[in-house]
XYZ file of N, CA and C in Angstrom:
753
model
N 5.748 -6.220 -13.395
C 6.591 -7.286 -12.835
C 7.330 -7.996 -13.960
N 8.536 -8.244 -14.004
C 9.741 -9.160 -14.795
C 9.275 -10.194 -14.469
N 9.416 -11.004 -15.793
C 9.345 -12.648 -15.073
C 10.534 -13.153 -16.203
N 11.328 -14.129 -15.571
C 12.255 -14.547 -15.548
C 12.258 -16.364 -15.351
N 12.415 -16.731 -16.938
C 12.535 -18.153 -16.878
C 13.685 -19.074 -16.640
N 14.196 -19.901 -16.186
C 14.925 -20.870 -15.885
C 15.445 -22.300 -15.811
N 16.100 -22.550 -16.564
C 16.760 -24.106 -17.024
C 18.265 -24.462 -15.754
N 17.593 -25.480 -15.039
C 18.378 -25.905 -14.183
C 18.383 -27.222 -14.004
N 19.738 -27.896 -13.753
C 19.927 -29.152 -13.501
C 20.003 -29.845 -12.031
N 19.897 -31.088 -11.748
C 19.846 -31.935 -10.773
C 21.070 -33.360 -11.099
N 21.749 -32.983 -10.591
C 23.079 -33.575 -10.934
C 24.030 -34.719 -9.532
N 24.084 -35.878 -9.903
C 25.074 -36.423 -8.836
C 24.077 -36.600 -7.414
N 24.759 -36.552 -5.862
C 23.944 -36.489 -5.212
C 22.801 -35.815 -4.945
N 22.385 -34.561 -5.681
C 21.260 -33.706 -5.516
C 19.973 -34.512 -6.275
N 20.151 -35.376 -6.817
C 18.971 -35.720 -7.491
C 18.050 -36.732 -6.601
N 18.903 -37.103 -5.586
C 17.925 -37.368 -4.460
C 17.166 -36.254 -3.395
N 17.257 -35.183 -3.938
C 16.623 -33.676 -3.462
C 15.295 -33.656 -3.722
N 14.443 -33.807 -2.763
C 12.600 -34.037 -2.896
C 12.152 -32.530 -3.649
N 11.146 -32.726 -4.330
C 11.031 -31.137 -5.025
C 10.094 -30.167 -4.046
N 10.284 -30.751 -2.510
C 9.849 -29.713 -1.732
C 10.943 -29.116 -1.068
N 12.294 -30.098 -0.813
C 13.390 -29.642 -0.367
C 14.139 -28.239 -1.748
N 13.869 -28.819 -3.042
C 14.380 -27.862 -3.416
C 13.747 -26.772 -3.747
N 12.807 -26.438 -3.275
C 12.033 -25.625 -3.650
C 12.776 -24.770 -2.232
N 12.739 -25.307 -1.408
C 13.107 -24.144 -0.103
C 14.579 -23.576 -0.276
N 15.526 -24.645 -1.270
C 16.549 -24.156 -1.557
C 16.632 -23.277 -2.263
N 15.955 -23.303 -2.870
C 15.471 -21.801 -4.092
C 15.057 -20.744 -3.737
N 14.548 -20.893 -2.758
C 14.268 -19.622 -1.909
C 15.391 -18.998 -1.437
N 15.908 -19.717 -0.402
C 16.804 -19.314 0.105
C 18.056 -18.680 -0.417
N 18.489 -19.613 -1.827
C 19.207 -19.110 -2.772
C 18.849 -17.552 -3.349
N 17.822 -17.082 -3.253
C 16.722 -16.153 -3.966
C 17.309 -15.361 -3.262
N 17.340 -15.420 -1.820
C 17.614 -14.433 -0.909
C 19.175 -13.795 -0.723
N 19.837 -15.067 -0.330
C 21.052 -15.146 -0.658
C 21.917 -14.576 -1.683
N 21.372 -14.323 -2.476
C 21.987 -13.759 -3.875
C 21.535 -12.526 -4.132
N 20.382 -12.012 -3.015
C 20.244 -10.774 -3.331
C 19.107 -10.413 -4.240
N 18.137 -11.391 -5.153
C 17.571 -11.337 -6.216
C 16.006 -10.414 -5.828
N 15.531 -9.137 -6.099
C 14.068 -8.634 -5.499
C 12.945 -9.531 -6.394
N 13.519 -10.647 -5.870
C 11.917 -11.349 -5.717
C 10.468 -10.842 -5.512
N 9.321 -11.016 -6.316
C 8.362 -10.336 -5.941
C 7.497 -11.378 -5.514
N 6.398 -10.886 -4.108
C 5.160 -11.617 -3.581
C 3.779 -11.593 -3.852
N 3.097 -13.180 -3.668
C 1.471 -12.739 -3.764
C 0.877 -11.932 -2.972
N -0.348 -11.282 -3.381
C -0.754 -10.909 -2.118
C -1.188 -11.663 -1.201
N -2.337 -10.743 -0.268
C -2.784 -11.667 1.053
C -2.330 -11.407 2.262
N -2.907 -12.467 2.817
C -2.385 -12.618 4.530
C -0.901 -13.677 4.255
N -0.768 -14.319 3.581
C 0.305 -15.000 4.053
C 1.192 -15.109 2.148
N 2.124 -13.974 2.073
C 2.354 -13.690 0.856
C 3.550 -14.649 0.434
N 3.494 -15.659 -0.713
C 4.509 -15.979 -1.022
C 5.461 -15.838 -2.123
N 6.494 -16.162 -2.457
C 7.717 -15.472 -3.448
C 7.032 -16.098 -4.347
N 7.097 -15.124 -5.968
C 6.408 -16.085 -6.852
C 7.678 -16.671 -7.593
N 7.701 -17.727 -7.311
C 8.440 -19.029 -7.887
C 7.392 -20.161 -8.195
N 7.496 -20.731 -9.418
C 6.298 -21.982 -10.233
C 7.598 -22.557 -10.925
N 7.002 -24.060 -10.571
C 8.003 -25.018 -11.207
C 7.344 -25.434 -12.383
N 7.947 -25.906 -13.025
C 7.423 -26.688 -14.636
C 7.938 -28.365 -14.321
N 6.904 -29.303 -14.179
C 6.870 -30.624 -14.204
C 8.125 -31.249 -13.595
N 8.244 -30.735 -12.372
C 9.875 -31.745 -11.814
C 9.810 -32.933 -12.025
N 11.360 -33.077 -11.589
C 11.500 -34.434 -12.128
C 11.327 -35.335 -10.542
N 10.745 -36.809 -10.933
C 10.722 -37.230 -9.275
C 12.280 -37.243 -8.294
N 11.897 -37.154 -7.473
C 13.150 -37.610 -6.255
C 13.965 -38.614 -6.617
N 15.113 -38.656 -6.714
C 16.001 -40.319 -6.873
C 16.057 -39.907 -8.283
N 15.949 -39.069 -9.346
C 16.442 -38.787 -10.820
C 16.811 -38.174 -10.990
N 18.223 -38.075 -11.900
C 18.665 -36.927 -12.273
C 18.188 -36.094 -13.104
N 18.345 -34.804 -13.810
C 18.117 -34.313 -14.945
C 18.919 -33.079 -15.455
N 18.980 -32.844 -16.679
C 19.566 -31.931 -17.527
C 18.537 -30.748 -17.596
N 17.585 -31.059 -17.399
C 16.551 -29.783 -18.396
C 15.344 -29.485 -17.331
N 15.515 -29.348 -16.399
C 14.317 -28.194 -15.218
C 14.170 -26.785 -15.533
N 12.782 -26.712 -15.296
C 12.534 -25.603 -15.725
C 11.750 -24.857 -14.343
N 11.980 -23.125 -14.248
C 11.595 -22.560 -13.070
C 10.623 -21.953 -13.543
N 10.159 -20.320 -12.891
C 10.054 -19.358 -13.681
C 9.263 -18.518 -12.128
N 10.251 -17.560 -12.136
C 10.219 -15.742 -10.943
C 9.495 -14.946 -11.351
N 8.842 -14.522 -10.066
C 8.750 -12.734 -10.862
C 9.527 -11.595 -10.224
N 9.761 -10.820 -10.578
C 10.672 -10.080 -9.898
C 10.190 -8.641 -9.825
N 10.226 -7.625 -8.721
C 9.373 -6.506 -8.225
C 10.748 -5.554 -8.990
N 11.440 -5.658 -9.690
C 12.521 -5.056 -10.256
C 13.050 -5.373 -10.868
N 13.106 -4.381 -12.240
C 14.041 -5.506 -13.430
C 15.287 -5.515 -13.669
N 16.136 -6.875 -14.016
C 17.633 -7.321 -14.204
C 17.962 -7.560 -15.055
N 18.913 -8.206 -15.146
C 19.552 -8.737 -16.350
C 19.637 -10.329 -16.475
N 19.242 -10.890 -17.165
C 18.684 -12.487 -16.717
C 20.061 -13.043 -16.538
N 20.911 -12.796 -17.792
C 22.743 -13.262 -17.176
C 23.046 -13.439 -15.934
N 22.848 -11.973 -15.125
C 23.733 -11.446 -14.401
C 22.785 -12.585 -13.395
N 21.278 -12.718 -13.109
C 20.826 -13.087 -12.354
C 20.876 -14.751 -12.180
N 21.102 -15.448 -13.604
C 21.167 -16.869 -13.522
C 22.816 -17.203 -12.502
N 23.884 -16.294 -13.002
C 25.055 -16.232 -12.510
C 25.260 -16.380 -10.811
N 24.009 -15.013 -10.434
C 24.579 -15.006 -8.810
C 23.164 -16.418 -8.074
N 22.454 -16.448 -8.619
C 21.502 -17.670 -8.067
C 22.374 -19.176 -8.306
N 23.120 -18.964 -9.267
C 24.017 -20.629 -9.422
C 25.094 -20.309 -8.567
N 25.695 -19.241 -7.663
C 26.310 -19.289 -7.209
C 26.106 -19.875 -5.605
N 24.876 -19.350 -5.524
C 24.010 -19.482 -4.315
C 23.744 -20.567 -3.894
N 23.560 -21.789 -5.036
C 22.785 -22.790 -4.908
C 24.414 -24.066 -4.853
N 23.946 -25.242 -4.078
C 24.706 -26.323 -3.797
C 25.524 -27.171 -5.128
N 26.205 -27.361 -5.224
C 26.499 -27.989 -6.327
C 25.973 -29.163 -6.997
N 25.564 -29.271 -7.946
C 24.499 -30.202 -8.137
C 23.492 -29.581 -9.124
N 22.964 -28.564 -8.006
C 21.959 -28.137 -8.516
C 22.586 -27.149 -9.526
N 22.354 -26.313 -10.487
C 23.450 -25.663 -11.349
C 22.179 -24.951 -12.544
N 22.389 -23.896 -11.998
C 21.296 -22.654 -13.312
C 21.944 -22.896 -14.769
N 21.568 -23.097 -15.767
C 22.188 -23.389 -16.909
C 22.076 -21.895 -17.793
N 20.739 -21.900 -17.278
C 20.526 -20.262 -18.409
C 19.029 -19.916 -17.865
N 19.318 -18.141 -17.672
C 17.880 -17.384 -17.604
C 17.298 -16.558 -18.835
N 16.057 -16.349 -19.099
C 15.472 -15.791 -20.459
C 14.426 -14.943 -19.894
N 14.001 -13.883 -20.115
C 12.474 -13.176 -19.658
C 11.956 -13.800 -20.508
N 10.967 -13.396 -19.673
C 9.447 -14.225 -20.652
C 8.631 -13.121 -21.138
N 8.680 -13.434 -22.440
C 8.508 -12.530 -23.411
C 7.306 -13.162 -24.178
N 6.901 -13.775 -24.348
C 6.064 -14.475 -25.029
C 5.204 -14.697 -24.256
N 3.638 -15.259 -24.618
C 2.366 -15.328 -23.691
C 2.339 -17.302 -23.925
N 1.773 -17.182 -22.083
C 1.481 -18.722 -22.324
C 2.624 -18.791 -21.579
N 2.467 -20.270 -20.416
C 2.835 -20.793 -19.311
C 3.951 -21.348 -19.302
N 5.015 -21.961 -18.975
C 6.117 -22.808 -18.841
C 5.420 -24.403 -19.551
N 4.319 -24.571 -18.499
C 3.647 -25.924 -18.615
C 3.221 -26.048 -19.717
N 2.474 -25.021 -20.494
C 1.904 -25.157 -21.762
C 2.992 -25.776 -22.813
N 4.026 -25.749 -22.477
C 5.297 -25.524 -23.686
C 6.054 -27.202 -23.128
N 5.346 -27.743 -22.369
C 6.052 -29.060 -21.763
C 4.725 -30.284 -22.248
N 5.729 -30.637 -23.458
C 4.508 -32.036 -23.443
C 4.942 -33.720 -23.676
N 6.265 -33.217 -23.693
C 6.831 -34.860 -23.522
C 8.301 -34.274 -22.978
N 9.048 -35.314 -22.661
C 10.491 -35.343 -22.008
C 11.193 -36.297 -22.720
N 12.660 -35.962 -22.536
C 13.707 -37.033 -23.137
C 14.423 -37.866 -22.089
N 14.700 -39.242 -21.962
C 15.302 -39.730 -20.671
C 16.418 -40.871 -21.533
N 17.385 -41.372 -20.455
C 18.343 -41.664 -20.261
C 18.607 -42.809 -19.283
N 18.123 -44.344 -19.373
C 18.504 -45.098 -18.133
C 19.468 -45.948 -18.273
N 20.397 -46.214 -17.406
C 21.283 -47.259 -17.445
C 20.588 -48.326 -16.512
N 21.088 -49.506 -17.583
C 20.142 -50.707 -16.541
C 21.367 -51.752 -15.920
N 22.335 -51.308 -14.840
C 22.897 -52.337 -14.568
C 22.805 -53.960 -13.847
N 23.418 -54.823 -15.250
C 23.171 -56.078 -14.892
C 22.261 -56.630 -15.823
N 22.318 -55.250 -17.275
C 21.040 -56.296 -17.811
C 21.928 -55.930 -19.383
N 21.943 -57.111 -20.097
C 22.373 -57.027 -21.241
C 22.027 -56.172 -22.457
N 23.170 -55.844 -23.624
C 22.453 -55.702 -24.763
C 20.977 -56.319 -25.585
N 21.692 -57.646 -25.118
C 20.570 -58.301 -26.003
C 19.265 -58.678 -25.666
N 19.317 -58.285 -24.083
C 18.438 -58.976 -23.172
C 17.182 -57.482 -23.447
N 18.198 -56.061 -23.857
C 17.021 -54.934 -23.285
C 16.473 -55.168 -25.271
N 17.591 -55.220 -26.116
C 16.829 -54.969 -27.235
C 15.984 -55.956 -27.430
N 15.590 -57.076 -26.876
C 14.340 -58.271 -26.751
C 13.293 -57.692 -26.051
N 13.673 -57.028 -25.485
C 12.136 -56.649 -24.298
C 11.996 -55.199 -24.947
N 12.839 -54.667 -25.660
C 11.970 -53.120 -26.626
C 11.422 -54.041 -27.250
N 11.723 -54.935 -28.300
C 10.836 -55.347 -29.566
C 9.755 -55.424 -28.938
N 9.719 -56.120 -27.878
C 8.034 -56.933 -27.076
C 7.532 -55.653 -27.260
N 7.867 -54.915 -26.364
C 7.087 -53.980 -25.883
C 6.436 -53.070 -26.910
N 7.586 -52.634 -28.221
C 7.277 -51.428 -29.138
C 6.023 -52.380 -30.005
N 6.061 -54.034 -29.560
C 5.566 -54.940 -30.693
C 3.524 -54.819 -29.925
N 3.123 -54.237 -28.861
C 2.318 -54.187 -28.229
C 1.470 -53.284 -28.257
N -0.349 -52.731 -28.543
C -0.974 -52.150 -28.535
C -1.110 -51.717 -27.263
N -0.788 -52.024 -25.900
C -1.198 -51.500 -24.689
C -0.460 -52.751 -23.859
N 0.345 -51.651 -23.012
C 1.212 -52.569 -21.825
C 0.817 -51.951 -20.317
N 0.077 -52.613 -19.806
C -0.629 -51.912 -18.538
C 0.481 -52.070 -17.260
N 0.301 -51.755 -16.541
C 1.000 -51.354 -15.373
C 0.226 -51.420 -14.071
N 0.518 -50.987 -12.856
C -0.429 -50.924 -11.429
C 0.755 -49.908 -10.474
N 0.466 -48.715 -10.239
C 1.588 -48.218 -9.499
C 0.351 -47.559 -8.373
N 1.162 -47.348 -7.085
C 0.786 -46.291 -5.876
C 0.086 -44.779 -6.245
N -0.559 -44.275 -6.382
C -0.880 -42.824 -6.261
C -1.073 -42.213 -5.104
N -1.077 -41.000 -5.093
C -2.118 -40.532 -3.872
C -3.235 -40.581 -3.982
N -4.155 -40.977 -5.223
C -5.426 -41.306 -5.471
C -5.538 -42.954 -4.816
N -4.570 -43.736 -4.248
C -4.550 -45.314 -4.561
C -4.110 -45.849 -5.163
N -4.131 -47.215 -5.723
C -3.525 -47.762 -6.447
C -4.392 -47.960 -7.818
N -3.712 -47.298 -9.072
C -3.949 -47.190 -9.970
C -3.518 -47.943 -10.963
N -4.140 -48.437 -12.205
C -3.665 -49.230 -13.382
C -3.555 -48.244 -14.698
N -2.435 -48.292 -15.426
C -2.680 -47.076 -16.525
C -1.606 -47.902 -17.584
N -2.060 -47.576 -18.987
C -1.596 -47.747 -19.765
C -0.240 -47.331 -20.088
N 1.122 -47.534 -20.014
C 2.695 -47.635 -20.353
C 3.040 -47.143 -21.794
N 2.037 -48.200 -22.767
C 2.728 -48.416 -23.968
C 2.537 -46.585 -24.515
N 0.913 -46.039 -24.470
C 0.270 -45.162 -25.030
C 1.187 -44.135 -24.672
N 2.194 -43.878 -23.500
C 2.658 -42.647 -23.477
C 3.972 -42.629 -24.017
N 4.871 -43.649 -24.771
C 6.029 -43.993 -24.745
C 5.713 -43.481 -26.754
N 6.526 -42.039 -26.792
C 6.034 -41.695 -28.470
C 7.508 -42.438 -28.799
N 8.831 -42.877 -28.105
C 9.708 -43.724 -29.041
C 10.896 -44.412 -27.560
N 11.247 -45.052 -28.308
C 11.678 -46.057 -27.112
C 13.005 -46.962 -28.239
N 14.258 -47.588 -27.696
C 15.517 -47.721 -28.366
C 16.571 -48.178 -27.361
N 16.731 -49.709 -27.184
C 17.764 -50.241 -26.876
C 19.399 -49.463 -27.471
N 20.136 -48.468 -26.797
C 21.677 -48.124 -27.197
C 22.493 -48.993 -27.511
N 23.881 -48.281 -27.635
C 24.935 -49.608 -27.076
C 25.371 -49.154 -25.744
N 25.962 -50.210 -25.384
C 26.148 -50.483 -24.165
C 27.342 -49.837 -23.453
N 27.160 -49.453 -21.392
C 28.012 -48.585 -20.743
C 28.768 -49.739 -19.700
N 28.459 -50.750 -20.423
C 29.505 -51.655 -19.830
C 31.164 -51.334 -19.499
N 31.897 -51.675 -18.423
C 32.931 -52.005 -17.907
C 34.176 -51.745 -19.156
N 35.450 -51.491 -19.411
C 36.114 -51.923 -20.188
C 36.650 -53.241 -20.565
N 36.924 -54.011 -21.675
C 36.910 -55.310 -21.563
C 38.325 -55.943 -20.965
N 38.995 -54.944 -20.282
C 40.116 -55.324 -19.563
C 39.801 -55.595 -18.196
N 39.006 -55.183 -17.781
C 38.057 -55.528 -16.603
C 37.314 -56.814 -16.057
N 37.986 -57.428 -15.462
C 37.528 -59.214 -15.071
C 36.488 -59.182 -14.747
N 35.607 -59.620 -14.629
C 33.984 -59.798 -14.232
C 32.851 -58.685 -14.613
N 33.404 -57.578 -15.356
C 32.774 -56.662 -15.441
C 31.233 -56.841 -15.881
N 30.336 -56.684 -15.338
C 28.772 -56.227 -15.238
C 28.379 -55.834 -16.371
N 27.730 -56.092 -17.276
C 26.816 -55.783 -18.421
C 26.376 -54.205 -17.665
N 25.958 -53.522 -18.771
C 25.155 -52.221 -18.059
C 24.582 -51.801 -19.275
N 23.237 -52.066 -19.784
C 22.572 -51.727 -21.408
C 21.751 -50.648 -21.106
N 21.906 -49.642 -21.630
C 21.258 -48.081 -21.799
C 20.322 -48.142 -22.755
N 18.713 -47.767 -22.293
C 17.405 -47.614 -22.671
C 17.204 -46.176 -23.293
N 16.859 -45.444 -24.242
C 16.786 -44.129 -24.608
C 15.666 -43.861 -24.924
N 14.590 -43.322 -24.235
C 13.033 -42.865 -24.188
C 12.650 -41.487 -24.484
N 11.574 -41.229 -24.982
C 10.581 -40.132 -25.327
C 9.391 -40.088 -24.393
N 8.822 -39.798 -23.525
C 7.434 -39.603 -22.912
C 6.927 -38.636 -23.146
N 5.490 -39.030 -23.497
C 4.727 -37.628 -23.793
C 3.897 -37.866 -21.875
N 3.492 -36.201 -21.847
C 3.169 -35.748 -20.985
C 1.088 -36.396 -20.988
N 1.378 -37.241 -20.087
C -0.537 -37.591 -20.135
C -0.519 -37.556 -18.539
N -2.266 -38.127 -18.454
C -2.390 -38.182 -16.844
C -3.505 -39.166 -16.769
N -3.213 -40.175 -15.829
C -1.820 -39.763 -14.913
C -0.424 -40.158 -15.507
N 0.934 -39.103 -14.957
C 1.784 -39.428 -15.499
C 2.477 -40.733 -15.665
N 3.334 -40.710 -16.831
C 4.006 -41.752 -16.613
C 5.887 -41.259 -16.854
N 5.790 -42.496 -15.699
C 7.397 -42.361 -15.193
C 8.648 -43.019 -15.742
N 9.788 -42.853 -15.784
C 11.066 -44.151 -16.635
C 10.447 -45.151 -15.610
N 10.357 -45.429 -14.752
C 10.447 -46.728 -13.732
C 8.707 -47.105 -14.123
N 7.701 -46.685 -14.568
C 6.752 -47.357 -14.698
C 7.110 -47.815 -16.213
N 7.602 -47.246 -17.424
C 8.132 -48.299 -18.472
C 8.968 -49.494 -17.792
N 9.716 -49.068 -17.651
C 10.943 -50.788 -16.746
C 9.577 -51.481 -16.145
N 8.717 -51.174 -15.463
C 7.588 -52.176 -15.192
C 6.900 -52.776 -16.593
N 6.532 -51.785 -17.186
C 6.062 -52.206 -18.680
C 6.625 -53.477 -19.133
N 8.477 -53.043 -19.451
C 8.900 -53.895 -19.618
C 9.123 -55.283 -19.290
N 9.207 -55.351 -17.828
C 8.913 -56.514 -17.075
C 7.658 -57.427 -17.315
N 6.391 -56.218 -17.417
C 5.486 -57.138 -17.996
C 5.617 -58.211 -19.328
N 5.962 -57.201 -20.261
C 5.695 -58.000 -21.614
C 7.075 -59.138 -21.931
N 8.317 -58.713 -21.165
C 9.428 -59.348 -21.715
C 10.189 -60.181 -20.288
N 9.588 -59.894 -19.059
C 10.295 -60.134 -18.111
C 11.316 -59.767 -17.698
N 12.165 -58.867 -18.107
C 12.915 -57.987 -17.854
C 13.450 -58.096 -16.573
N 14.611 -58.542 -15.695
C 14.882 -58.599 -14.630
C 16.794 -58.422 -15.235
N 17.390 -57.803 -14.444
C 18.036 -57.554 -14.357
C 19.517 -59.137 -13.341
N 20.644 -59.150 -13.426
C 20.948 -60.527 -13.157
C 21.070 -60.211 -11.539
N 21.566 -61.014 -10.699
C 22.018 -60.845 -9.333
C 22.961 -59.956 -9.269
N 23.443 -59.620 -8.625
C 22.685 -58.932 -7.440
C 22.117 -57.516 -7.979
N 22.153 -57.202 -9.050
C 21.318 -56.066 -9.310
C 19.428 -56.098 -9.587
N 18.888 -54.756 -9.975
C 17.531 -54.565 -10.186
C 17.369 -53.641 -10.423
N 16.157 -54.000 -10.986
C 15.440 -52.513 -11.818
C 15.858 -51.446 -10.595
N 15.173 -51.477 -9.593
C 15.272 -50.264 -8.733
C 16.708 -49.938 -8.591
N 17.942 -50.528 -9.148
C 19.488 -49.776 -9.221
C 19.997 -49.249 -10.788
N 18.432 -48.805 -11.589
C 18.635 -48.313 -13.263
C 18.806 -46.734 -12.595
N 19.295 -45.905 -13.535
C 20.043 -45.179 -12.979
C 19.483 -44.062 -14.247
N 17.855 -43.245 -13.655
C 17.456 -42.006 -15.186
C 17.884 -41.377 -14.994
N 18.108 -40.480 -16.503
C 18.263 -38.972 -16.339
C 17.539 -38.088 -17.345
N 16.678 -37.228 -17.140
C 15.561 -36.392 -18.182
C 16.887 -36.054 -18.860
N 17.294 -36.106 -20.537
C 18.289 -35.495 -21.089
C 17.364 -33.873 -21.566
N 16.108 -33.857 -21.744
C 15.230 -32.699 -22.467
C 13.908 -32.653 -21.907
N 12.901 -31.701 -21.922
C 11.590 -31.447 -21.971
C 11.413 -30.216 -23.067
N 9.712 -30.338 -23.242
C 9.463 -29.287 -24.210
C 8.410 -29.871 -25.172
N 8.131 -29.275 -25.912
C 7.163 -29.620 -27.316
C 7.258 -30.560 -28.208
N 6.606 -31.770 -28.080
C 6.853 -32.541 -29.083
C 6.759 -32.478 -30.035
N 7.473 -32.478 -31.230
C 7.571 -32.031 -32.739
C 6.494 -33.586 -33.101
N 5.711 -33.333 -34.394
C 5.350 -34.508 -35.658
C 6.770 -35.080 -35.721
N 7.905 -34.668 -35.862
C 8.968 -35.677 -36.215
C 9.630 -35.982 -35.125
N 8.836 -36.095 -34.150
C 9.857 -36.903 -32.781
C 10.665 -36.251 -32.320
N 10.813 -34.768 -32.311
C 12.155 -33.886 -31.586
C 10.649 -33.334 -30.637
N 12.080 -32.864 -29.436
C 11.633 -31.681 -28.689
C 11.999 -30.759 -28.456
N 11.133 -29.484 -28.693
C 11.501 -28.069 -28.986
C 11.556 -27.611 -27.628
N 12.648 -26.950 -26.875
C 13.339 -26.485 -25.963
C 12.378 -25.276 -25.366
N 11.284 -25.185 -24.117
C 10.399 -24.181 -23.914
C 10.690 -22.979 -23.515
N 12.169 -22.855 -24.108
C 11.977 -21.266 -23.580
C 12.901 -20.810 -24.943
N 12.873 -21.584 -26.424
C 13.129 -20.601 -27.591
C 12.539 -19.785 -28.258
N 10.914 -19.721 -27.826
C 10.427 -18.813 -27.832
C 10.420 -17.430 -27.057
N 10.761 -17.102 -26.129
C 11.172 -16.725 -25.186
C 12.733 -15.816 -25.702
N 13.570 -16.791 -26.668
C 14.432 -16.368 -27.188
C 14.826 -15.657 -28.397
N 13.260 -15.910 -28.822
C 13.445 -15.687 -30.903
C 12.051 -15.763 -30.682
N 10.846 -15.028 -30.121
C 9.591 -14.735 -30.621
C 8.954 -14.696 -32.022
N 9.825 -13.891 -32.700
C 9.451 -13.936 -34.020
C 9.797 -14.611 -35.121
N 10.712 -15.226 -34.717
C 11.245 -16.265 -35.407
C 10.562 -17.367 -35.073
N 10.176 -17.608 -33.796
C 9.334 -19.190 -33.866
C 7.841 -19.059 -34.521
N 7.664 -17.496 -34.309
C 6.130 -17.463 -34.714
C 6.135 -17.351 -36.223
N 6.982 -17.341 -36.952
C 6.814 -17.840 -38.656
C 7.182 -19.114 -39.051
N 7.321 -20.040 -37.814
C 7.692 -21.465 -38.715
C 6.631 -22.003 -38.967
């Protein structure tokens, strides 16, 4: 069996796409395009498609990762090509790789890169509430699970965190809205943590509220990366191994 990895985005309105809705879109796309998908066994056999750590509902992202098997082998080009054709706009195959290398999608995912715009909340207002926060041994939180309601530590998963400059309005623009962009690192722990449980973080330690009529719940993420967290704060892209085997295995 081929297996066949995949970097796909969630873009514009699709990022309100639940990752059970798109999962059926993927199927269907699968079919649609013609791709010989291969099945488990059993009584009730399903296409093997495994996601790598989606991103929640209501976020965008740059960097999703799939991974097929296929009962016949292709050409990963040809196949990322007719599956992005298949699929809604939005959603958008960036690039396919066989998997060539041993070891999981997930194994190769241990932190993410994100992207929030906070409209209504200042430059100066977000780089006051990073200092608090980066200035803190542990910033606790309380969010919903399906376990209940849980309390978990914020600060411990946040490996770097950085008030931008700002996506404010042009200054020809009368009343224009502050809009200060947050730029985050999360490493992968459990239970996870989310951009919107930091903005709680934040709220804790700095109060963080955003002015009228906006709010946190109208910050606006987007995963820019996932993958391997480097000692020096980068993340290594999980399928360049995949691309250069032997080259990653001598660094």
């Amino acid at each position: 069996m081929q297996r066949i990895r995949l970097r796909y985005t969630k873009r514009g309105p699709m990022r309100f796409t639940s990752h059970r809705d798109f999962a059926r879109a993927v199927e269907r796309a699968i079919h649609r395009a013609g791709i010989p998908i291969a099945f488990s066994q059993g009584f009730t056999p399903h296409p093997k498609i495994s996601f790598a750590s989606a991103a929640p509902t209501g976020v965008a992202s740059e960097a999703e990762y799939l991974e097929i098997g296929l009962r016949e082998r292709v050409d990963p080009a040809d196949l990322a090509k007719a599956l992005d054709a298949s699929l809604s706009p939005g959603l958008d195959v960036i690039e396919a790789v066989e998997a060539v290398a041993p070891g999981s999608l997930a194994d190769r995912i241990t932190a993410s890169s994100w992207r929030i715009e906070l409209p209504g909340v200042s430059d100066e207002q977000l780089a006051a509430a990073v200092a608090a926060f980066v200035a803190q041994s542990e910033v606790l939180v309380e969010r919903l699970t399906k376990q209940g309601r849980r309390t978990f530590d914020t600060r411990d998963a946040v490996a770097s965190i950085a008030a931008v400059s700002s996506q404010s309005s042009p200054p020809d623009v009368v009343g224009a809205a502050p809009c200060a962009i947050l730029d985050l690192v999360v490493r992968q722990v459990t239970p996870s943590v989310r951009p919107d449980d930091v903005l709680s973080g934040l709220r804790v330690v700095a109060d963080l509220e955003p002015s009228a009529p906006h709010s946190l719940k109208s910050a606006r993420a987007t995963r820019l990366a996932q993958g391997t967290l480097t000692p020096q704060g980068e993340i290594v892209d999980p399928l360049d191994v995949d691309r250069d085997p032997v080259a990653i295995g001598e660094r």
